[in-house]
Every structure is written in structure tokens, then in C-alpha cells.
Amino acid sequence: MKKILLFILILCYSLGNAQEYLNNTTIIPAPNFHKATGDSIAIKGQIKIVFKNNKYTLKELKTAQLFESVINKNTPKKKAGILVQFTTEPASAKEDKEAYKINITKKGIFVTGQEQGLFYAVQSLLQLLPNNLTVSSQIKLPCVEIIDQPRYPYRGLHLDVCRHFFSADVIKDFIAQMSYYKLNNFHWHLTDDQGWRIEIKKYPKLTEIGSKRAQTLVGNKFERFPRFFDNIPYGGYYTQEEIKDVVKFAEEHFVNVIPEIEMPGHASAAVAAYPNLACFPSTDLKVIESWGVFEDVFCAGKEETFIFLEDVLKEVMTLFPSEYIHIGGDECPKSRWEKCPNCQKRIKDLGLKNEHELQSYFIKRMEKFLNANGRQIFGWDEILEGGLAPNAAVMSWRGESGGIAAARDKHKVVMTPEDYVYFDHNQGYSLQEPLSVGRLTTVHEVYNYNPTPVDSLTIEQQKYIHGVQANIWSEYVTSPAKLNYMLYPRLFPFAEIAWTETKNKNYPNLMLKRFPHHIEKLESQKRLYKVPTPFGIQDTAIVASKYILEMQPTIKNGQIFYTIDGYNPDETASKYTKPVTVYIPKGEFRNIKVVQISPSGRRSSITTISVKNSETQPALAIKPTKNGLKYSYTNKLVQQTLELDTIKFTKSGIHEGVIEMKRYKSKENLYMGLKFEGYIYIPETAQYELSTIVDDGAKLFIDNQLIVDNDERHWINEAFGAAKLEKGFHKINISYFDAAGSSTLQCFIRQEGKEKQEISASQLYYE
Ligand code: NAG
């Protein structure tokens, strides 16, 4: 009995502890064990780190000096009188080389780990220091015990430098930022249709011709705003010297650099430089000036293609020590191969079934070459089509299905699904965001993503999930400032899902304790970031007679303002200091709008909470049909129609974004469609313009009449339609088709002469 009691006591203690244990930390990603005593230690002067038994490597010494220099720069020029001791551990196959321990007591700071572990320990120590250090009488550190190691061995960030180029200095800064948040793989996307960015000595035209384009598309691929070309030549590439320097810098930060040389698709820049590598050589081949998928790919029939690529990879291997080389493999149209006599001959000679098998042949051949040189390949999940190369590792970007299939097949997998970890997507409603590729990926969505698909894989298969990677594609990322904006703050939840065990994640703690600390640091560095929305609210629509507005800032000294008059809030609006009750008289509705403003005057997206009391419908309400709002999907491959669950709109508001038909993932098939039916309320009889943005095709019907047709164009596009609509309810019906397996549909409406509005979750009502 006593034992049971004791067990219950321990259980209660540890459960309580699990929630509380992070309260005092400022570390991102959250350490996997963290215990604070509540005391602190004051560093009142200069420190000198001692290595136990005087054992250390040069890298370990550098790590120690990094910490020393930050402390000693900011403390008086006298001895601190505390012990700072590093204990180095020799590399061992048993222990995780990235693990570390920190013990801060009243006596001093004690750190243990192998080379990389020590480096991460110092990143944690740096994050425990107050921001805005200046020389003062002392620096305080909390007394804590930390025992930490990563959940995944692969924690990556990808950057596309082809659509827009970033200098070697920007790349180094990017890598330094990564390592501060304990990310360890930088995937450098070096070649694409819009530019070849790596010097290859044997093929100088790759950079002479391939790194330059005549002009660039301004504005979006779709026609929300006018689109035009800027008529300004654009270019840039890294010399081999610069690359060596970046790789060395990354090594010092324990970041492995994985170069990507795209093949067989996304190769327009290469074939513009060397037209003989295309199926149909022509002087018309040029470096592409807009975005999308293009048809002139590497010819898979000619031997010279393979000779060229092997030569390129030989030089790449001398520059990058990484075990893995990324060979791309995504989005390769087969239209040229279908007509190319060389490709068709190869298909025939090898007895291949089709062009997919030809692509598979291509990848396998490149893998063989790289394997023979002691390297392994990474490819996007399209490399599964037509048969996976024997040792290839897969990056699953079109949802998780590719990764699941590869893991079941015992291949290494890195999860990088576009729905959760594409940092080129919007961070808020598109009309409040700078131009981007579209879609919506919020901090909350990133944080909720679990890279291991526990329901689809056995424990044994789960071991093949090596980690997770966030991708930044740069079609619309035109400057280093915008790069930071897209990265922050999403990097924070991302680092945590990559490092911290699921059971140790704590969303309120991240948002309320650690976001403010790290965002303050960004402010002090004058680094651009997206201001997060306050904690506790989200875009939603509910039916009620009163609403209690209760929220907390997610940035230090963040001010929150709100309106109930429908206007967008700014500093002139009501300032939020404590919970506010908003009453809604019968028959009326209120749109409560909230904004958070940083001390430097930067602002978050506006959150809208629509509350209605009674049956009166506000403008643009979408009401469920008799059976609720229905989503169904058709599966193009097997020609069947399945009905999904009726979507119910609950108080918490299950939809954060636009009428989202993303989030539905077809597990096995890549082609799918979705249908949506409901009613839209039109407040005034007038002429309306409607539009939809989707990747790839959509049709919007009002009262059974086709109004908007996006066609089945590939790539995100916006299509328009117009209709005269009478005041009152109209049936709205949208169906869409998506080739990649997951997508977002956005719908807009504009009354003639008025502002365009997104038909969004805040206009969706449930009964
Ligand atoms: C995909 C493309 C990429 C593009 C991006 C935009 C992959 C693997 N391929 O269509 O070239 O820049 O998405 O989000 O992501």
C-alpha cells in the first residue's frame, strides 16, 4: 500500500513538474530535461573556463572562448571568482554526440559533452543570458540542471538561392542563426531554371550564361495585382573559394552543408548554357525569368548529359564533404522525353515501361556514380515514381505519403511537407502579408506538426524518419530582410519540433515565456520578423450574446489594441489591459478585431472574431447546407468518389485560414479533388467580382452557374469571374483539383467600387 501511495505521490509530482519545469527557461528549442532551483548566480567579473583534466580539442577551446568572450565583454575588468568548468567527453558510439549537460549552482557553471554537445551547451548558456547585455556590475544566470539531447539526428533548413540570390555573407549569417537554434543541416539549393549559382571550372558557361537572366517577373504569378517584368538583368553565383569558405564556416558551427544540383528537371539555366544537354538544342533556350515548372529538362537519352553531370558532381564533391548530395528529382515534365528520339531509344533499349521509369533510370545511374565515390543521394519524393534508387534517402515534400512509402521500404527519410514547414508560405491572411507564393503556414501549425507519422508506421519503420526540414523557396524572397521575415518567428516552433521530444513540448510556455525573450533579441539585432498575434485568440466565428476577450502579449512590452466597430485597429483603438466583455444585442453582430504592436512600432496580422446573436446574417456569411458543410474528394487515379466527414464548425473554430480545403491528405494517391457546398449571404444587390487562387485547378459555381474557372493550369494561379447578385442567400459550390496532394484554396469577393474581401473563416458560421 505504502508503495502505491509513494508511486501516486511521485506521479503527481512529476506530472505537476512536467507542466512547470520550463517556466524559467529562455531556451529554444526546449531542453529535454530542465530543472530550475529558483536561485541564481551572479557573474561579477571576468571568467576563465577550465577544462577538466586539461583535456580539450581546438574546436572545444573555441567553443569555450565564445562563451568567455560574451561574458568578459560585458563584465567589469576583475576576476569573477566563480568556477566555469567544461568536461569534455571522447567521441563514443554509444552516446549521442550532440547531447550535453549543464549544471549551474551557486558555485559555478559546469558543462559536459562531446565536441558538438559542448557547442550546443554554450548556445543554451547564451540563451539563458539576458538580452541587451551592457557592461554592468554583474550578469545573472539562473541555477539550473539541464540534461539534453535531440529527438532527431537531422534538423535541416533549406534555402533556394536561384530564384533570388543571397551573398555568401548572408548565407553565413543564415547558418549562424541555424546553429543558435541547434539545427545541423543546411540544404543549399544551388541550381534551378532561373539561375545556376555554383562555379564549375570545367563548364564556365554555367556561370557566364547560366547565372544570369535578362529580367525578372515582378508581382505574382497570378493576377491579384498587375504583373510585369522589370527589364533589369539579374544574376549572381558563388566562386569555389566562397563555397569553401562557407563550408568551413558551417563546420565551425556544426552544420553540415548539403548541396543540391537539380536533375533531370528544373534545368533551364544549365541547358541555356549548354543547349546540347537538352532533348532539342536551340538558341531559344534561355534562363527563365518567371516561376513555375518548365519543359526543357536534361535529356535522358544522350550520354553527354551523364558525362556532364558526373563532371559537375566531381567538382561538387571536392567542395562539399557532406556524405549526402541532393540531386533534386522534383517536378520533371516528361513532354520533351516523349518526343525525343534519344530518350525513346533508351526506353526501348532498356525495356523500360515509360518516361517515369526513364527518370528512375536517370536517378539510379547518378546514385551509382555517387555511391562509387563514397557519397549518398537525397532526392525529393518524386524519385519514388518509377522505382526508388537502392540507397537513396527521400525528402517528402508533397505531404507525408512519399516519406511513409520510403520508410516502409527501409529508406532514410526527412519530412518536409509543404503544408507544415514551407516557410515561403504566408504567415497570416494573404491580403495582410507581403507578396508570397500564397498558402498559409502559421507558428501554431508548425508547432503542431509531428514529423514521425506514428499512425502509419510501425516502431521499427519510424526509425527511418531521420528528421525534419523547413524549406525556403525564394521566388518572392527578394532580399535578406524578407528572408528574415519569412524565417522568424516560425524558426522557433520549427527548432523545437526538430529537437524536443513531443512530451516535453509546451505551447503556452513557448508563446508566453520564450517568444518574448527571443523576439526581443531580434529587435535588438534589428532583424526583421513577423510580429506574432497575441496568445489566446484566433480568427473565428461564433454565435453568442456576449464574448469575453481575453489574451496575453507574445512579445516583451507588446501593446494590444482592439476595435468592435469593424475598423482595423491601430494605436488609436482601445488598448487592451484586462479581459473585456463584449455584449451583442439580439439580432446584431460584432467583429472584434485585434492587433499586437511591438515597441518599435511593428504590427501583427489582425485577428477577427465575429460574434453574432440571432439568425440575422452579416455580410458574406456562409451558412451550412442542411447536412452541414460538406467536403468530398474524388480520386483521379482510381476514379472513385469518397465522402469525407461533414465539417463541423466548433466554438474553437477549426479553421484558421481561408476556406481551407488543404489539410486533407490522401494517403496513397497523389491526384485528388475536393468539393465544397454552402450558402453565401450577399448584403446588397450589386455587381460582384469573384476570384479563386489555387494550385492547380478550381471551379466556383453560384446558384449552379459557373462563375470562376481556374482551369487545370499547373502552379498557383488566380482566376476571376463576375456576376450580378441579388441581396440574400446564394448557393455556392466550389470544386477543386490538386496534383500534388495538398493545397489551399482561397476565395475572394469584391463588390463593384469596394475593397476586395477574402471569403474566410471569420465569415463561416455554425449553428
Ligand atoms: C514546389 C517546387 C519548388 C517551388 C516551391 C514553391 C519543391 C520540391 N519543388 O513547387 O521548386 O519553388 O514548391 O513553394 O518544393
PDB file of C-alpha atoms in Angstrom, residues 88-273:
ATOM      1  CA  THR A  88      34.941  17.027 -22.471  1.00  0.00           C
ATOM      2  CA  GLU A  89      33.905  13.528 -23.380  1.00  0.00           C
ATOM      3  CA  PRO A  90      35.651  11.471 -26.022  1.00  0.00           C
ATOM      4  CA  ALA A  91      33.504  10.515 -29.025  1.00  0.00           C
ATOM      5  CA  SER A  92      31.717   7.284 -28.353  1.00  0.00           C
ATOM      6  CA  ALA A  93      29.428   5.219 -30.490  1.00  0.00           C
ATOM      7  CA  LYS A  94      27.016   4.740 -27.585  1.00  0.00           C
ATOM      8  CA  GLU A  95      26.425   8.342 -26.617  1.00  0.00           C
ATOM      9  CA  ASP A  96      24.706  10.903 -28.806  1.00  0.00           C
ATOM     10  CA  LYS A  97      27.447  13.278 -29.923  1.00  0.00           C
ATOM     11  CA  GLU A  98      25.010  16.171 -29.736  1.00  0.00           C
ATOM     12  CA  ALA A  99      23.995  15.541 -26.105  1.00  0.00           C
ATOM     13  CA  TYR A 100      25.162  17.817 -23.296  1.00  0.00           C
ATOM     14  CA  LYS A 101      24.687  18.568 -19.616  1.00  0.00           C
ATOM     15  CA  ILE A 102      24.704  21.888 -17.810  1.00  0.00           C
ATOM     16  CA  ASN A 103      24.719  22.374 -14.096  1.00  0.00           C
ATOM     17  CA  ILE A 104      24.599  25.926 -12.779  1.00  0.00           C
ATOM     18  CA  THR A 105      24.910  26.140  -8.997  1.00  0.00           C
ATOM     19  CA  LYS A 106      25.795  28.889  -6.579  1.00  0.00           C
ATOM     20  CA  LYS A 107      29.422  27.765  -7.003  1.00  0.00           C
ATOM     21  CA  GLY A 108      29.724  27.902 -10.724  1.00  0.00           C
ATOM     22  CA  ILE A 109      28.858  26.653 -14.173  1.00  0.00           C
ATOM     23  CA  PHE A 110      29.590  23.051 -15.081  1.00  0.00           C
ATOM     24  CA  VAL A 111      29.212  21.762 -18.608  1.00  0.00           C
ATOM     25  CA  THR A 112      29.753  18.271 -20.003  1.00  0.00           C
ATOM     26  CA  GLY A 113      29.608  16.903 -23.539  1.00  0.00           C
ATOM     27  CA  GLN A 114      31.433  15.795 -26.642  1.00  0.00           C
ATOM     28  CA  GLU A 115      32.635  18.400 -29.130  1.00  0.00           C
ATOM     29  CA  GLN A 116      29.231  19.158 -30.666  1.00  0.00           C
ATOM     30  CA  GLY A 117      27.397  18.731 -27.364  1.00  0.00           C
ATOM     31  CA  LEU A 118      29.619  21.397 -25.770  1.00  0.00           C
ATOM     32  CA  PHE A 119      28.816  23.741 -28.628  1.00  0.00           C
ATOM     33  CA  TYR A 120      25.087  23.233 -28.037  1.00  0.00           C
ATOM     34  CA  ALA A 121      25.571  23.669 -24.298  1.00  0.00           C
ATOM     35  CA  VAL A 122      27.108  27.072 -24.996  1.00  0.00           C
ATOM     36  CA  GLN A 123      24.174  28.007 -27.268  1.00  0.00           C
ATOM     37  CA  SER A 124      21.868  27.142 -24.360  1.00  0.00           C
ATOM     38  CA  LEU A 125      24.002  29.182 -21.928  1.00  0.00           C
ATOM     39  CA  LEU A 126      23.960  32.161 -24.302  1.00  0.00           C
ATOM     40  CA  GLN A 127      20.176  31.913 -24.472  1.00  0.00           C
ATOM     41  CA  LEU A 128      19.952  31.958 -20.665  1.00  0.00           C
ATOM     42  CA  LEU A 129      21.704  35.337 -20.563  1.00  0.00           C
ATOM     43  CA  PRO A 130      19.613  38.478 -20.544  1.00  0.00           C
ATOM     44  CA  ASN A 131      19.248  40.238 -23.901  1.00  0.00           C
ATOM     45  CA  ASN A 132      20.804  43.677 -24.405  1.00  0.00           C
ATOM     46  CA  LEU A 133      23.905  42.988 -22.338  1.00  0.00           C
ATOM     47  CA  THR A 134      25.964  46.040 -21.440  1.00  0.00           C
ATOM     48  CA  VAL A 135      28.900  46.331 -19.066  1.00  0.00           C
ATOM     49  CA  SER A 136      27.320  46.470 -15.648  1.00  0.00           C
ATOM     50  CA  SER A 137      28.316  45.180 -12.251  1.00  0.00           C
ATOM     51  CA  GLN A 138      27.042  41.663 -12.857  1.00  0.00           C
ATOM     52  CA  ILE A 139      25.323  39.166 -15.148  1.00  0.00           C
ATOM     53  CA  LYS A 140      22.780  36.868 -13.557  1.00  0.00           C
ATOM     54  CA  LEU A 141      22.219  33.285 -14.607  1.00  0.00           C
ATOM     55  CA  PRO A 142      19.531  31.014 -13.176  1.00  0.00           C
ATOM     56  CA  CYS A 143      20.654  27.923 -11.245  1.00  0.00           C
ATOM     57  CA  VAL A 144      19.526  25.004 -13.384  1.00  0.00           C
ATOM     58  CA  GLU A 145      20.275  21.453 -14.235  1.00  0.00           C
ATOM     59  CA  ILE A 146      19.890  20.598 -17.916  1.00  0.00           C
ATOM     60  CA  ILE A 147      20.303  17.167 -19.474  1.00  0.00           C
ATOM     61  CA  ASP A 148      19.638  17.428 -23.148  1.00  0.00           C
ATOM     62  CA  GLN A 149      19.840  15.603 -26.441  1.00  0.00           C
ATOM     63  CA  PRO A 150      17.979  15.908 -29.757  1.00  0.00           C
ATOM     64  CA  ARG A 151      14.897  13.987 -30.826  1.00  0.00           C
ATOM     65  CA  TYR A 152      16.148  13.731 -34.440  1.00  0.00           C
ATOM     66  CA  PRO A 153      19.674  13.488 -35.843  1.00  0.00           C
ATOM     67  CA  TYR A 154      18.660  15.530 -38.935  1.00  0.00           C
ATOM     68  CA  ARG A 155      17.401  19.046 -38.305  1.00  0.00           C
ATOM     69  CA  GLY A 156      17.504  20.990 -41.530  1.00  0.00           C
ATOM     70  CA  LEU A 157      16.835  24.269 -43.225  1.00  0.00           C
ATOM     71  CA  HIS A 158      16.770  24.648 -46.983  1.00  0.00           C
ATOM     72  CA  LEU A 159      17.388  27.826 -48.942  1.00  0.00           C
ATOM     73  CA  ASP A 160      16.792  28.431 -52.643  1.00  0.00           C
ATOM     74  CA  VAL A 161      19.414  30.865 -53.944  1.00  0.00           C
ATOM     75  CA  CYS A 162      18.381  30.507 -57.602  1.00  0.00           C
ATOM     76  CA  ARG A 163      15.120  32.390 -57.866  1.00  0.00           C
ATOM     77  CA  HIS A 164      16.822  35.094 -55.827  1.00  0.00           C
ATOM     78  CA  PHE A 165      20.476  35.169 -54.931  1.00  0.00           C
ATOM     79  CA  PHE A 166      21.909  35.714 -51.452  1.00  0.00           C
ATOM     80  CA  SER A 167      25.554  36.647 -50.940  1.00  0.00           C
ATOM     81  CA  ALA A 168      27.990  34.362 -49.114  1.00  0.00           C
ATOM     82  CA  ASP A 169      27.811  36.703 -46.105  1.00  0.00           C
ATOM     83  CA  VAL A 170      24.042  36.332 -45.924  1.00  0.00           C
ATOM     84  CA  ILE A 171      24.461  32.559 -46.155  1.00  0.00           C
ATOM     85  CA  LYS A 172      26.935  32.602 -43.263  1.00  0.00           C
ATOM     86  CA  ASP A 173      24.543  34.631 -41.161  1.00  0.00           C
ATOM     87  CA  PHE A 174      21.782  32.148 -42.031  1.00  0.00           C
ATOM     88  CA  ILE A 175      23.996  29.264 -40.903  1.00  0.00           C
ATOM     89  CA  ALA A 176      24.930  31.036 -37.669  1.00  0.00           C
ATOM     90  CA  GLN A 177      21.223  31.570 -36.954  1.00  0.00           C
ATOM     91  CA  MET A 178      20.558  27.890 -37.607  1.00  0.00           C
ATOM     92  CA  SER A 179      23.228  26.732 -35.201  1.00  0.00           C
ATOM     93  CA  TYR A 180      21.982  29.074 -32.457  1.00  0.00           C
ATOM     94  CA  TYR A 181      18.745  27.061 -32.602  1.00  0.00           C
ATOM     95  CA  LYS A 182      20.603  23.734 -32.797  1.00  0.00           C
ATOM     96  CA  LEU A 183      19.814  22.964 -36.444  1.00  0.00           C
ATOM     97  CA  ASN A 184      22.548  20.951 -38.098  1.00  0.00           C
ATOM     98  CA  ASN A 185      21.933  20.568 -41.851  1.00  0.00           C
ATOM     99  CA  PHE A 186      21.906  23.374 -44.400  1.00  0.00           C
ATOM    100  CA  HIS A 187      20.392  22.264 -47.715  1.00  0.00           C
ATOM    101  CA  TRP A 188      21.740  24.677 -50.318  1.00  0.00           C
ATOM    102  CA  HIS A 189      19.557  24.719 -53.453  1.00  0.00           C
ATOM    103  CA  LEU A 190      22.197  25.831 -55.958  1.00  0.00           C
ATOM    104  CA  THR A 191      20.734  25.206 -59.398  1.00  0.00           C
ATOM    105  CA  ASP A 192      17.323  25.817 -60.936  1.00  0.00           C
ATOM    106  CA  ASP A 193      15.569  27.185 -64.026  1.00  0.00           C
ATOM    107  CA  GLN A 194      16.186  30.808 -63.013  1.00  0.00           C
ATOM    108  CA  GLY A 195      19.908  30.574 -62.319  1.00  0.00           C
ATOM    109  CA  TRP A 196      22.950  28.335 -61.915  1.00  0.00           C
ATOM    110  CA  ARG A 197      24.784  29.570 -58.823  1.00  0.00           C
ATOM    111  CA  ILE A 198      27.912  27.457 -58.363  1.00  0.00           C
ATOM    112  CA  GLU A 199      31.167  27.920 -60.266  1.00  0.00           C
ATOM    113  CA  ILE A 200      32.160  24.762 -62.149  1.00  0.00           C
ATOM    114  CA  LYS A 201      35.660  25.118 -63.586  1.00  0.00           C
ATOM    115  CA  LYS A 202      35.172  22.603 -66.382  1.00  0.00           C
ATOM    116  CA  TYR A 203      31.988  24.256 -67.654  1.00  0.00           C
ATOM    117  CA  PRO A 204      32.479  28.039 -67.378  1.00  0.00           C
ATOM    118  CA  LYS A 205      29.339  28.844 -69.361  1.00  0.00           C
ATOM    119  CA  LEU A 206      27.241  27.547 -66.468  1.00  0.00           C
ATOM    120  CA  THR A 207      28.022  30.767 -64.653  1.00  0.00           C
ATOM    121  CA  GLU A 208      28.854  33.019 -67.635  1.00  0.00           C
ATOM    122  CA  ILE A 209      25.441  32.353 -69.154  1.00  0.00           C
ATOM    123  CA  GLY A 210      23.512  30.244 -66.676  1.00  0.00           C
ATOM    124  CA  SER A 211      23.839  32.539 -63.652  1.00  0.00           C
ATOM    125  CA  LYS A 212      22.198  35.495 -65.398  1.00  0.00           C
ATOM    126  CA  ARG A 213      18.686  36.195 -66.529  1.00  0.00           C
ATOM    127  CA  ALA A 214      17.611  39.130 -68.652  1.00  0.00           C
ATOM    128  CA  GLN A 215      14.847  40.279 -66.299  1.00  0.00           C
ATOM    129  CA  THR A 216      12.548  39.101 -63.529  1.00  0.00           C
ATOM    130  CA  LEU A 217       8.834  38.855 -63.059  1.00  0.00           C
ATOM    131  CA  VAL A 218       7.513  41.490 -60.694  1.00  0.00           C
ATOM    132  CA  GLY A 219       4.337  40.684 -58.807  1.00  0.00           C
ATOM    133  CA  ASN A 220       2.694  37.367 -58.544  1.00  0.00           C
ATOM    134  CA  LYS A 221       2.313  34.530 -60.959  1.00  0.00           C
ATOM    135  CA  PHE A 222      -1.403  35.083 -60.585  1.00  0.00           C
ATOM    136  CA  GLU A 223      -3.075  38.340 -61.392  1.00  0.00           C
ATOM    137  CA  ARG A 224      -4.056  39.719 -57.999  1.00  0.00           C
ATOM    138  CA  PHE A 225      -2.025  42.802 -58.740  1.00  0.00           C
ATOM    139  CA  PRO A 226      -0.644  43.803 -62.104  1.00  0.00           C
ATOM    140  CA  ARG A 227       2.257  41.630 -63.175  1.00  0.00           C
ATOM    141  CA  PHE A 228       5.067  42.797 -65.364  1.00  0.00           C
ATOM    142  CA  PHE A 229       8.767  42.265 -65.993  1.00  0.00           C
ATOM    143  CA  ASP A 230      11.313  44.679 -64.506  1.00  0.00           C
ATOM    144  CA  ASN A 231      13.615  44.782 -67.535  1.00  0.00           C
ATOM    145  CA  ILE A 232      16.675  44.624 -65.230  1.00  0.00           C
ATOM    146  CA  PRO A 233      19.324  41.909 -65.741  1.00  0.00           C
ATOM    147  CA  TYR A 234      19.719  39.763 -62.616  1.00  0.00           C
ATOM    148  CA  GLY A 235      22.498  37.389 -61.658  1.00  0.00           C
ATOM    149  CA  GLY A 236      24.927  36.025 -59.142  1.00  0.00           C
ATOM    150  CA  TYR A 237      26.936  32.949 -58.259  1.00  0.00           C
ATOM    151  CA  TYR A 238      29.405  31.655 -55.699  1.00  0.00           C
ATOM    152  CA  THR A 239      33.025  31.112 -56.652  1.00  0.00           C
ATOM    153  CA  GLN A 240      34.560  27.869 -55.459  1.00  0.00           C
ATOM    154  CA  GLU A 241      36.633  29.892 -52.976  1.00  0.00           C
ATOM    155  CA  GLU A 242      33.474  31.404 -51.496  1.00  0.00           C
ATOM    156  CA  ILE A 243      31.888  27.980 -51.236  1.00  0.00           C
ATOM    157  CA  LYS A 244      34.897  26.563 -49.406  1.00  0.00           C
ATOM    158  CA  ASP A 245      34.733  29.477 -47.023  1.00  0.00           C
ATOM    159  CA  VAL A 246      31.011  28.916 -46.342  1.00  0.00           C
ATOM    160  CA  VAL A 247      31.543  25.187 -45.799  1.00  0.00           C
ATOM    161  CA  LYS A 248      34.361  25.920 -43.339  1.00  0.00           C
ATOM    162  CA  PHE A 249      32.201  28.439 -41.502  1.00  0.00           C
ATOM    163  CA  ALA A 250      29.385  25.880 -41.332  1.00  0.00           C
ATOM    164  CA  GLU A 251      31.752  23.226 -39.968  1.00  0.00           C
ATOM    165  CA  GLU A 252      32.768  25.589 -37.191  1.00  0.00           C
ATOM    166  CA  HIS A 253      29.058  25.867 -36.367  1.00  0.00           C
ATOM    167  CA  PHE A 254      28.493  22.099 -36.546  1.00  0.00           C
ATOM    168  CA  VAL A 255      26.315  22.497 -39.613  1.00  0.00           C
ATOM    169  CA  ASN A 256      26.655  20.065 -42.495  1.00  0.00           C
ATOM    170  CA  VAL A 257      26.100  21.626 -45.925  1.00  0.00           C
ATOM    171  CA  ILE A 258      24.169  19.528 -48.446  1.00  0.00           C
ATOM    172  CA  PRO A 259      24.474  20.943 -51.972  1.00  0.00           C
ATOM    173  CA  GLU A 260      21.621  20.385 -54.386  1.00  0.00           C
ATOM    174  CA  ILE A 261      22.295  20.030 -58.092  1.00  0.00           C
ATOM    175  CA  GLU A 262      18.827  19.687 -59.657  1.00  0.00           C
ATOM    176  CA  MET A 263      18.200  16.985 -62.225  1.00  0.00           C
ATOM    177  CA  PRO A 264      16.592  15.996 -64.515  1.00  0.00           C
ATOM    178  CA  GLY A 265      14.041  18.848 -64.219  1.00  0.00           C
ATOM    179  CA  HIS A 266      14.419  22.484 -63.149  1.00  0.00           C
ATOM    180  CA  ALA A 267      17.409  22.569 -65.506  1.00  0.00           C
ATOM    181  CA  SER A 268      16.631  25.510 -67.822  1.00  0.00           C
ATOM    182  CA  ALA A 269      19.675  27.525 -66.718  1.00  0.00           C
ATOM    183  CA  ALA A 270      22.002  24.593 -67.414  1.00  0.00           C
ATOM    184  CA  VAL A 271      20.561  23.854 -70.842  1.00  0.00           C
ATOM    185  CA  ALA A 272      20.588  27.563 -71.721  1.00  0.00           C
ATOM    186  CA  ALA A 273      24.363  27.466 -71.102  1.00  0.00           C
TER     187      ALA A 273
END
